[in-house]
Amino acid sequence: MQNYGSNNDLDEKGQVMTDQPKIKVKFEPKPKPSACPICTIEYYQKFFDIEQRDVYMRVRCSLLSWKPEFQQCVAKNPDLWGPLWISTTIIFILFAGGNLSRFLLEEDKKHFQYEYNYMYVAVFLVYAMAFVIPIILGFIMKYILKSELGVFDVVCMYGYSLSVYIFVLILCIIPYNEAQWFFLMSGLANSTIFLLVNLWDFMKKSKPTLMIAIPIIVFNVALILCFKFYFFRLIYAVDD
Amino acid sequence: MTDNQQVPFGSGMFQGQAKFVDYAHMNQQDVQMNTLDEPVLDTLLRDINMILYKLSYVIIPRMKETQGRKLRNWDLWGPLLLSLLLAMTLGINSNQSSDSIFGTIFIIMWGGSAVITVNAKLLGGQVSFFQSVCVLGYCVFPINIAAVLITFLQSYLGFFLRLIIVGAAFLWSTFSSLSFMSSMMNEEKKVISVYPIFLFYMFLSWFCIFI
């Protein structure tokens, strides 16, 4: 009988050993080291390791902005789900709500002209605020001011700080000037206080680190001015 | 090797059955269907049948996972036709910049489907990329119906009626895709993977209200 192969060795007496071979060969494909680790999808996998309960807790932390609990909430696990989908929700609300607000004020409802530019401006504005600015600030903080916070921690914080604007901008659809300013101001206060309170540990170290508060406040104020003067600029005219 | 031959191997034995395939003398049933040789009408009808079959799944959303098994054979013809139809319907009706709205709808639909699928994969779902894009594309069908209805009945429908029609279409779309998508995810991650789908269909439906 021809033996086509053998997985088992012969022992000293020449008999076939029927035990399992002691060395197991594990066949695992080795991950290819990529030239650009940030460009691969696998790099971002660790930023989506959260559950809906975590998202709820983080949004709650950001809405109760005066308590410096965000770093404990995040617990060294910054996520990108929050910044991405909160900013996309805000874009939708700006686009839909801005047009709805104009529609409510239009006398000639049959010939309402949709303002499609709202979407392009909203995309530019919100993604700049949620990603570009925190990445720049994060780099400055980490490499120039030597903070322990990573770039993605700052991105995560900025993303969740925008969560209050979801509620504020829905309320801004009401086309009354005072109401809109009130909601926007309270949104500004909440968002800025959240950022400053959670970065206070880092900022109180020295004068240069305290200066980081200035761009944070300036960019937030610029954001709500853009909201008010571009998306919600029409209000009921008051007859003198 | 003939039928039922036993071949020793190591400490055991391979037992198998072998079938001899005679390419020279094959009969009609044994030849695998060569789709390049069939008439064009057959190919088109088969594809159209597949699209209609999948659309029937969208129209009557079935919550049982086992019944959705045929949806696993993804195709992108259906989503392409539906996105073209939606973009054209909305483009015809918009008074200004109809070509930019066409492009916008296209980008939102395909880009949105891709982003939602990548989101689901990053959250750890076992979902195949093209299957998910296919399902999301097909589930735009109710929004298409709403857009076409609003186009034809424009003068008769006030704002609130349009809101109701578009709202119904949005709920229908979301519900259709829900059974497929949420079955792929863990219990704790269902809401955060379904929320982007909800936002996506809301975005698309909103375009239909003001045409």
Coordinates of C-alpha atoms in Angstrom, one line a residue:
Chain A
M1 CA 0.0 0.0 0.0
Q2 CA 1.4 3.3 -1.0
N3 CA 1.6 5.9 1.7
Y4 CA 0.8 9.3 0.2
G5 CA 2.0 11.3 3.1
S6 CA 2.4 11.3 6.7
N7 CA 1.7 13.8 9.4
N8 CA 3.0 11.6 12.1
D9 CA 6.6 10.7 12.9
L10 CA 7.9 7.2 13.6
D11 CA 9.2 6.6 17.1
E12 CA 12.3 4.7 18.0
K13 CA 10.7 1.4 17.4
G14 CA 9.5 2.3 14.0
Q15 CA 5.9 2.5 14.9
V16 CA 3.6 5.3 13.9
M17 CA 3.0 7.8 16.7
T18 CA -0.6 8.7 16.8
D19 CA -0.3 11.7 19.1
Q20 CA -0.9 15.2 17.9
P21 CA 2.3 16.8 16.7
K22 CA 3.5 19.1 19.5
I23 CA 4.4 22.1 17.4
K24 CA 1.4 23.6 15.7
V25 CA 2.0 25.8 12.8
K26 CA -0.3 28.8 13.0
F27 CA -1.0 30.4 9.6
E28 CA -1.7 34.0 10.2
P29 CA -1.4 36.6 7.4
K30 CA 1.1 39.2 8.6
P31 CA -0.3 42.7 8.4
K32 CA 1.6 44.7 5.8
P33 CA 3.3 47.7 7.3
S34 CA 1.9 50.5 5.3
A35 CA 3.8 53.6 4.3
C36 CA 1.1 55.9 5.6
P37 CA -0.5 54.4 8.8
I38 CA -2.9 57.3 9.1
C39 CA -4.3 56.6 5.6
T40 CA -5.5 53.0 6.4
I41 CA -8.9 52.1 7.7
E42 CA -7.5 50.0 10.5
Y43 CA -5.9 53.0 12.1
Y44 CA -9.4 54.5 12.6
Q45 CA -10.9 51.3 13.9
K46 CA -9.8 52.1 17.5
F47 CA -11.8 55.4 17.4
F48 CA -15.1 53.6 16.8
D49 CA -14.8 51.3 19.8
I50 CA -17.8 52.7 21.6
E51 CA -21.4 51.8 22.3
Q52 CA -24.6 53.9 22.4
R53 CA -24.4 54.2 26.1
D54 CA -21.0 55.8 25.8
V55 CA -22.2 58.3 23.2
Y56 CA -25.2 59.2 25.5
M57 CA -22.9 59.8 28.5
R58 CA -20.5 62.0 26.4
V59 CA -23.3 64.1 25.0
R60 CA -24.7 64.5 28.5
C61 CA -21.3 65.6 29.8
S62 CA -21.1 68.2 27.1
L63 CA -24.6 69.5 27.7
L64 CA -23.8 69.9 31.4
S65 CA -20.8 71.9 30.4
W66 CA -19.8 73.4 33.7
K67 CA -18.6 70.1 35.2
P68 CA -15.1 69.2 34.1
E69 CA -16.0 65.5 33.7
F70 CA -15.4 65.0 30.0
Q71 CA -11.9 63.4 30.3
Q72 CA -13.4 60.9 32.8
C73 CA -16.2 60.2 30.5
V74 CA -13.9 59.6 27.6
A75 CA -11.5 57.5 29.8
K76 CA -8.7 57.5 27.3
N77 CA -10.9 56.2 24.5
P78 CA -11.6 59.2 22.3
D79 CA -14.0 58.5 19.5
L80 CA -14.6 59.9 16.1
W81 CA -18.2 58.8 15.8
G82 CA -19.5 61.7 17.9
P83 CA -17.7 64.5 16.0
L84 CA -18.6 63.1 12.6
W85 CA -22.3 62.5 13.1
I86 CA -22.9 65.5 15.4
S87 CA -21.4 67.8 12.8
T88 CA -23.4 66.1 10.0
T89 CA -26.6 66.5 11.9
I90 CA -25.8 70.2 12.4
I91 CA -25.2 70.6 8.6
F92 CA -28.6 69.0 8.0
I93 CA -30.3 71.3 10.5
L94 CA -28.6 74.4 9.1
F95 CA -29.7 73.4 5.6
A96 CA -33.2 72.3 6.3
G97 CA -33.9 74.7 9.2
G98 CA -32.5 77.7 7.4
N99 CA -34.7 77.0 4.3
L100 CA -37.7 76.3 6.5
S101 CA -37.2 79.6 8.4
R102 CA -37.1 81.4 5.1
F103 CA -40.2 79.5 3.9
L104 CA -42.2 80.5 7.0
L105 CA -41.4 84.2 6.3
E106 CA -42.2 84.0 2.6
E107 CA -45.5 85.6 1.6
D108 CA -45.6 84.0 -1.8
K109 CA -45.4 80.4 -0.7
K110 CA -46.2 78.9 -4.1
H111 CA -43.0 80.3 -5.6
F112 CA -40.6 79.6 -2.9
Q113 CA -37.0 79.4 -4.1
Y114 CA -34.8 76.8 -2.4
E115 CA -31.4 78.1 -1.4
Y116 CA -29.1 75.3 -2.2
N117 CA -26.0 77.2 -1.3
Y118 CA -26.9 76.8 2.3
M119 CA -25.7 73.2 2.1
Y120 CA -22.3 74.0 0.6
V121 CA -21.6 76.8 3.1
A122 CA -22.8 74.6 6.0
V123 CA -20.6 71.7 5.0
F124 CA -17.6 74.0 4.8
L125 CA -18.3 75.9 8.0
V126 CA -19.2 72.9 10.2
Y127 CA -16.5 70.5 9.1
A128 CA -13.9 73.3 9.5
M129 CA -15.1 73.9 13.0
A130 CA -15.3 70.3 13.9
F131 CA -12.2 68.9 12.3
V132 CA -9.8 71.5 10.8
I133 CA -9.6 73.9 13.8
P134 CA -9.2 71.2 16.5
I135 CA -6.6 69.4 14.5
I136 CA -4.5 72.6 14.2
L137 CA -5.1 73.4 17.9
G138 CA -4.3 69.9 18.9
F139 CA -1.0 70.0 17.0
I140 CA -0.1 73.3 18.6
M141 CA -1.0 72.0 22.0
K142 CA 0.8 68.7 21.7
Y143 CA 4.0 69.7 19.9
I144 CA 4.5 73.3 20.9
L145 CA 2.9 73.5 24.3
K146 CA 3.7 70.0 25.3
S147 CA 0.3 68.8 26.6
E148 CA -0.6 65.2 27.4
L149 CA -3.7 65.4 25.3
G150 CA -3.4 63.9 21.9
V151 CA -4.7 65.5 18.7
F152 CA -7.7 63.1 18.6
D153 CA -8.7 63.9 22.2
V154 CA -9.0 67.6 21.1
V155 CA -11.0 66.6 18.0
C156 CA -13.3 64.5 20.2
M157 CA -13.8 67.3 22.6
Y158 CA -14.6 69.8 19.9
G159 CA -17.0 67.4 18.3
Y160 CA -19.0 66.9 21.4
S161 CA -18.9 70.6 22.3
L162 CA -21.0 71.2 19.1
S163 CA -23.7 68.9 20.4
V164 CA -25.6 71.8 22.1
Y165 CA -26.0 73.5 18.7
I166 CA -28.3 70.7 17.5
F167 CA -31.0 71.9 20.0
V168 CA -30.1 75.5 19.6
L169 CA -30.4 75.6 15.8
I170 CA -33.7 73.7 15.8
L171 CA -35.0 76.4 18.1
C172 CA -33.5 79.1 15.9
I173 CA -36.0 78.2 13.1
I174 CA -38.4 80.5 15.0
P175 CA -38.0 83.7 13.0
Y176 CA -37.9 86.2 15.8
N177 CA -34.7 88.2 16.3
E178 CA -34.5 88.3 20.1
A179 CA -35.3 84.6 20.3
Q180 CA -32.6 83.7 17.9
W181 CA -30.0 85.8 19.6
F182 CA -31.0 84.3 23.0
F183 CA -30.7 80.8 21.8
L184 CA -27.4 81.4 19.9
M185 CA -25.9 83.1 22.9
S186 CA -26.8 80.4 25.3
G187 CA -25.4 77.8 22.8
L188 CA -22.2 79.9 22.6
A189 CA -21.9 80.0 26.4
N190 CA -22.4 76.3 26.8
S191 CA -20.0 75.3 24.1
T192 CA -17.2 77.7 25.1
I193 CA -17.5 76.9 28.8
F194 CA -17.4 73.2 28.0
L195 CA -14.1 73.6 26.1
L196 CA -12.5 76.0 28.6
V197 CA -13.5 74.0 31.7
N198 CA -12.2 70.8 30.3
L199 CA -8.9 72.3 29.2
W200 CA -8.4 74.3 32.4
D201 CA -6.0 71.7 33.9
F202 CA -3.8 72.2 30.9
M203 CA -4.3 76.0 30.6
K204 CA -3.5 76.9 34.1
K205 CA 0.1 75.7 33.8
S206 CA 1.6 78.8 32.3
K207 CA 0.9 82.0 30.5
P208 CA 1.4 80.6 26.9
T209 CA -1.0 77.8 27.6
L210 CA -3.5 80.3 28.9
M211 CA -3.3 82.1 25.5
I212 CA -5.0 79.0 23.9
A213 CA -8.3 80.2 25.3
I214 CA -8.3 83.2 22.9
P215 CA -8.5 81.3 19.7
I216 CA -11.1 78.9 21.2
I217 CA -13.4 81.8 22.2
V218 CA -12.8 83.7 18.9
F219 CA -13.6 80.7 16.7
N220 CA -16.8 79.9 18.7
V221 CA -18.0 83.5 18.4
A222 CA -17.2 83.6 14.7
L223 CA -19.3 80.4 14.3
I224 CA -22.4 81.8 15.8
L225 CA -22.1 85.0 13.9
C226 CA -22.0 83.0 10.7
F227 CA -25.0 81.1 11.8
K228 CA -27.0 84.2 12.6
F229 CA -25.9 86.4 9.6
Y230 CA -26.0 83.7 6.9
F231 CA -28.5 81.0 7.8
F232 CA -31.0 82.8 9.9
R233 CA -30.7 86.4 8.7
L234 CA -34.4 86.9 7.8
I235 CA -36.7 87.9 10.6
Y236 CA -40.2 89.4 10.7
A237 CA -39.8 93.1 9.8
V238 CA -41.0 95.4 12.6
D239 CA -43.2 98.2 11.4
D240 CA -42.1 101.5 12.8
Chain B
M1 CA -9.1 7.3 -9.5
T2 CA -12.3 5.4 -9.8
D3 CA -15.4 5.6 -7.7
N4 CA -15.1 4.7 -4.0
Q5 CA -11.4 4.1 -4.1
Q6 CA -9.7 4.1 -0.8
V7 CA -6.3 5.8 -0.6
P8 CA -4.1 5.4 2.5
F9 CA -2.7 8.6 4.0
G10 CA -0.7 8.6 7.2
S11 CA -2.5 6.7 9.8
G12 CA -5.8 6.9 8.1
M13 CA -7.4 6.5 4.8
F14 CA -8.9 8.9 2.2
Q15 CA -12.3 7.7 1.0
G16 CA -13.9 9.4 -1.9
Q17 CA -16.0 9.5 -4.9
A18 CA -14.7 10.8 -8.1
K19 CA -16.7 11.8 -11.2
F20 CA -15.2 11.8 -14.6
V21 CA -16.1 14.8 -16.7
D22 CA -16.0 14.0 -20.4
Y23 CA -15.8 17.4 -22.1
A24 CA -15.9 15.7 -25.5
H25 CA -19.3 14.1 -25.0
M26 CA -21.3 16.5 -22.8
N27 CA -25.0 16.8 -23.0
Q28 CA -27.0 20.0 -22.7
Q29 CA -27.7 19.8 -18.9
D30 CA -24.1 19.4 -18.0
V31 CA -22.9 22.5 -19.8
Q32 CA -22.8 25.5 -17.5
M33 CA -24.9 28.3 -18.8
N34 CA -22.7 30.6 -20.8
T35 CA -24.2 34.0 -20.3
L36 CA -22.3 35.5 -23.2
D37 CA -24.2 33.3 -25.7
E38 CA -27.7 34.1 -24.6
P39 CA -29.9 36.7 -26.4
V40 CA -29.6 40.2 -25.0
L41 CA -33.3 40.2 -24.1
D42 CA -32.7 37.3 -21.8
T43 CA -29.9 39.1 -20.0
L44 CA -32.0 42.3 -19.6
L45 CA -35.1 40.4 -18.4
R46 CA -33.1 38.5 -15.9
D47 CA -31.5 41.7 -14.5
I48 CA -34.9 43.5 -14.5
N49 CA -36.5 40.5 -12.7
M50 CA -33.7 40.7 -10.1
I51 CA -34.3 44.5 -9.6
L52 CA -38.1 44.0 -9.3
Y53 CA -37.6 41.2 -6.9
K54 CA -35.5 43.4 -4.7
L55 CA -37.9 46.3 -5.0
S56 CA -40.6 44.0 -3.7
Y57 CA -38.6 43.5 -0.6
V58 CA -38.4 47.2 -0.1
I59 CA -42.1 47.8 -0.7
I60 CA -43.1 45.1 1.8
P61 CA -40.4 45.3 4.4
R62 CA -39.9 41.9 6.0
M63 CA -38.6 41.9 9.5
K64 CA -37.5 38.3 9.4
E65 CA -33.8 38.0 8.6
T66 CA -34.1 34.6 6.8
Q67 CA -36.5 36.0 4.2
G68 CA -33.9 38.6 3.1
R69 CA -31.4 36.0 2.0
K70 CA -31.8 36.7 -1.7
L71 CA -30.8 40.3 -1.0
R72 CA -27.3 39.1 -0.4
N73 CA -26.8 38.9 -4.2
W74 CA -26.0 42.6 -4.5
D75 CA -26.2 44.5 -7.7
L76 CA -25.8 48.2 -8.3
W77 CA -28.1 48.6 -11.3
G78 CA -31.1 49.2 -9.0
P79 CA -29.5 51.9 -6.9
L80 CA -28.1 53.6 -10.0
L81 CA -31.5 53.7 -11.7
L82 CA -33.2 54.9 -8.5
S83 CA -30.6 57.6 -7.9
L84 CA -30.9 58.8 -11.6
L85 CA -34.6 58.9 -11.3
L86 CA -34.5 60.9 -8.0
A87 CA -31.9 63.3 -9.3
M88 CA -33.8 63.9 -12.5
T89 CA -37.2 64.4 -10.7
L90 CA -35.7 66.9 -8.3
G91 CA -33.6 68.6 -11.1
I92 CA -36.6 69.1 -13.4
N93 CA -38.5 70.8 -10.7
S94 CA -36.0 73.1 -9.3
N95 CA -36.2 76.6 -10.8
Q96 CA -32.5 77.4 -10.6
S97 CA -29.3 75.5 -11.0
S98 CA -30.8 72.1 -12.0
D99 CA -27.5 70.6 -12.9
S100 CA -26.0 71.3 -9.5
I101 CA -28.9 69.7 -7.8
F102 CA -28.5 66.6 -10.0
G103 CA -24.9 66.4 -9.0
T104 CA -25.7 67.1 -5.3
I105 CA -28.2 64.3 -5.1
F106 CA -25.9 61.8 -6.8
I107 CA -23.0 62.7 -4.4
I108 CA -25.3 62.6 -1.3
M109 CA -26.7 59.2 -2.3
W110 CA -23.6 57.4 -3.3
G111 CA -21.2 59.2 -0.9
G112 CA -23.8 58.8 1.9
S113 CA -24.2 55.1 1.3
A114 CA -20.4 54.6 1.3
V115 CA -19.9 56.6 4.5
I116 CA -22.7 54.7 6.3
T117 CA -21.3 51.4 5.3
V118 CA -17.8 52.4 6.4
N119 CA -19.3 53.6 9.7
A120 CA -21.0 50.2 10.2
K121 CA -17.8 48.3 9.4
L122 CA -15.7 50.5 11.7
L123 CA -18.2 49.8 14.5
G124 CA -17.5 46.2 14.1
G125 CA -20.4 45.0 11.9
Q126 CA -20.0 42.0 9.7
V127 CA -21.5 43.7 6.7
S128 CA -20.1 43.4 3.2
F129 CA -19.5 46.8 1.6
F130 CA -21.5 46.4 -1.7
Q131 CA -24.3 44.5 0.0
S132 CA -24.9 47.4 2.3
V133 CA -24.6 50.0 -0.5
C134 CA -27.1 48.0 -2.5
V135 CA -29.7 47.8 0.3
L136 CA -29.4 51.5 1.1
G137 CA -29.7 52.3 -2.6
Y138 CA -32.8 50.2 -3.1
C139 CA -34.5 51.6 0.0
V140 CA -34.5 55.0 -1.6
F141 CA -37.5 53.8 -3.7
P142 CA -40.3 55.1 -1.4
I143 CA -38.6 58.6 -1.5
N144 CA -38.6 58.3 -5.3
I145 CA -42.3 57.6 -5.3
A146 CA -42.9 60.6 -3.1
A147 CA -40.9 62.8 -5.4
V148 CA -42.8 61.7 -8.5
L149 CA -46.1 62.1 -6.7
I150 CA -45.3 65.6 -5.6
T151 CA -44.1 66.5 -9.1
F152 CA -47.4 65.4 -10.7
L153 CA -49.7 66.8 -8.0
Q154 CA -47.8 70.0 -7.4
S155 CA -50.6 72.5 -7.6
Y156 CA -53.0 70.4 -5.5
L157 CA -50.7 69.8 -2.5
G158 CA -50.2 72.4 0.2
F159 CA -47.2 72.4 2.5
F160 CA -48.7 70.1 5.1
L161 CA -49.9 67.5 2.6
R162 CA -46.4 67.4 1.2
L163 CA -44.9 67.1 4.6
I164 CA -47.2 64.1 5.3
I165 CA -46.3 62.3 2.0
V166 CA -42.6 62.9 2.4
G167 CA -42.8 61.9 6.1
A168 CA -44.5 58.6 5.2
A169 CA -41.9 57.9 2.5
F170 CA -39.1 58.6 4.9
L171 CA -40.5 56.3 7.6
W172 CA -41.1 53.6 4.9
S173 CA -37.5 53.8 3.6
T174 CA -36.0 53.8 7.1
F175 CA -38.0 50.8 8.2
S176 CA -37.1 48.9 5.0
S177 CA -33.4 49.2 5.5
L178 CA -33.6 48.8 9.3
S179 CA -34.2 45.1 9.3
F180 CA -31.2 44.4 7.1
M181 CA -28.8 46.8 8.7
S182 CA -29.6 46.3 12.4
S183 CA -29.3 42.5 12.1
M184 CA -25.6 43.0 11.2
M185 CA -24.7 44.8 14.4
N186 CA -24.3 44.0 18.1
E187 CA -27.1 44.9 20.4
E188 CA -25.2 47.8 22.1
K189 CA -24.2 49.4 18.8
K190 CA -27.6 49.2 16.9
V191 CA -28.6 52.8 17.6
I192 CA -25.3 54.4 16.6
S193 CA -25.2 52.4 13.4
V194 CA -28.8 53.0 12.5
Y195 CA -28.8 56.8 13.3
P196 CA -26.7 57.7 10.2
I197 CA -29.2 55.8 8.0
F198 CA -32.0 57.8 9.6
L199 CA -30.1 61.1 8.9
F200 CA -29.4 60.0 5.3
Y201 CA -33.0 59.3 4.4
M202 CA -34.1 62.5 6.2
F203 CA -31.6 64.5 4.1
L204 CA -32.9 63.0 0.9
S205 CA -36.6 63.3 1.8
W206 CA -36.1 67.0 2.8
F207 CA -35.2 67.8 -0.8
C208 CA -38.6 66.5 -1.9
I209 CA -40.7 68.8 0.2
F210 CA -39.9 72.1 -1.5
I211 CA -40.0 71.1 -5.1

